[in-house]
Structures are given as structure tokens and as C-alpha cells.
Coordinates of C-alpha atoms in Angstrom, one line a residue:
M1 CA 6.9 -9.3 0.4
P2 CA 9.2 -7.1 2.8
G3 CA 11.8 -5.4 1.1
A4 CA 10.2 -5.2 -2.4
Q5 CA 9.2 -2.2 -4.1
D6 CA 5.7 -1.5 -5.5
H7 CA 3.9 1.1 -7.5
V8 CA 0.5 2.5 -6.5
Y9 CA -2.1 2.0 -9.1
V10 CA -5.1 4.2 -9.0
S11 CA -7.1 6.7 -11.0
G12 CA -6.7 9.7 -8.6
C13 CA -4.8 8.9 -5.2
A14 CA -4.6 6.0 -2.9
N15 CA -5.3 6.6 0.8
V16 CA -2.6 5.4 3.1
R17 CA -4.0 4.5 6.6
E18 CA -2.7 4.6 10.2
E19 CA -3.7 1.0 10.8
P20 CA -4.6 -1.8 8.4
Y21 CA -8.4 -1.4 8.3
K22 CA -10.9 0.7 6.2
S23 CA -12.1 2.9 9.0
A24 CA -8.6 3.9 10.3
R25 CA -7.4 7.5 9.9
V26 CA -6.0 8.5 6.6
V27 CA -2.5 9.8 7.0
A28 CA -1.6 10.4 3.1
C29 CA -2.9 9.9 -0.2
L30 CA -0.4 8.7 -3.0
A31 CA -0.6 9.5 -6.6
N32 CA -0.8 7.0 -9.3
G33 CA 2.6 5.8 -10.1
T34 CA 4.2 6.3 -6.8
T35 CA 7.1 4.0 -5.8
V36 CA 6.7 2.8 -2.3
D37 CA 8.8 0.3 -0.2
V38 CA 7.0 -2.7 1.6
D39 CA 8.5 -3.3 5.0
S40 CA 6.5 -6.2 6.5
A41 CA 4.5 -9.3 5.8
P42 CA 0.9 -8.7 4.8
V43 CA -2.0 -8.5 7.2
Y44 CA -5.5 -9.8 6.5
S45 CA -8.0 -7.4 8.2
D46 CA -11.5 -5.9 7.2
R47 CA -11.8 -8.2 4.2
S48 CA -8.6 -7.0 2.6
I49 CA -4.9 -7.7 2.6
W50 CA -3.0 -4.9 3.8
W51 CA 0.8 -3.9 3.4
H52 CA 2.7 -1.6 5.5
L53 CA 4.7 0.9 3.4
A54 CA 7.9 2.2 4.9
G55 CA 7.5 5.6 6.7
K56 CA 3.9 5.9 5.5
G57 CA 1.4 3.6 6.8
W58 CA -0.9 0.9 5.5
M59 CA -2.4 0.4 2.1
A60 CA -4.9 -2.3 0.8
H61 CA -3.4 -4.8 -1.6
D62 CA -5.6 -3.8 -4.5
F63 CA -3.9 -0.5 -5.0
L64 CA -0.4 -1.8 -5.3
V65 CA 1.2 -3.5 -8.4
A66 CA 4.9 -4.6 -9.0
P67 CA 7.1 -2.4 -10.9
P68 CA 7.3 -3.1 -14.6
G69 CA 10.0 -5.8 -15.4
S70 CA 9.6 -7.5 -11.9
P71 CA 9.5 -11.2 -11.9

């Protein structure tokens, strides 16, 4: 959801991609627990749901969780 904050949930780091698909160039790798801002509606591409992270790029939905205490 645009404007929402989420946390990255991975065992190592999660790739942030230039475009919303798995073969797109990796532009960053975010550590577990990193807080990110979602700034667009989700995009379904390459059999995954992707969210755009403000100032970073695209991340697959599987690696994002709502912060503790969120509704």
C-alpha cells in the first residue's frame, strides 16, 4: 500500500531490483529488519507481486512484512 512502511524479512539480505522482475539488475541488497517506504501500488510480474520502495527500486512481496503492531 503506498505510503506504508514495511520491514524487510530475510535470513541474509534481499535484492532490490531496477525493474519489477527477477532478471532485472540488482541495485541494492537490504539487510533483515530494514525499514522501507512503499511508494506505489503493487505490480504483478514474473509470477510475483512487486512493490516499489521509495528511493531504492523494486522488491518482491515475499520479502516484506508489516512492522510489529501494524493493523
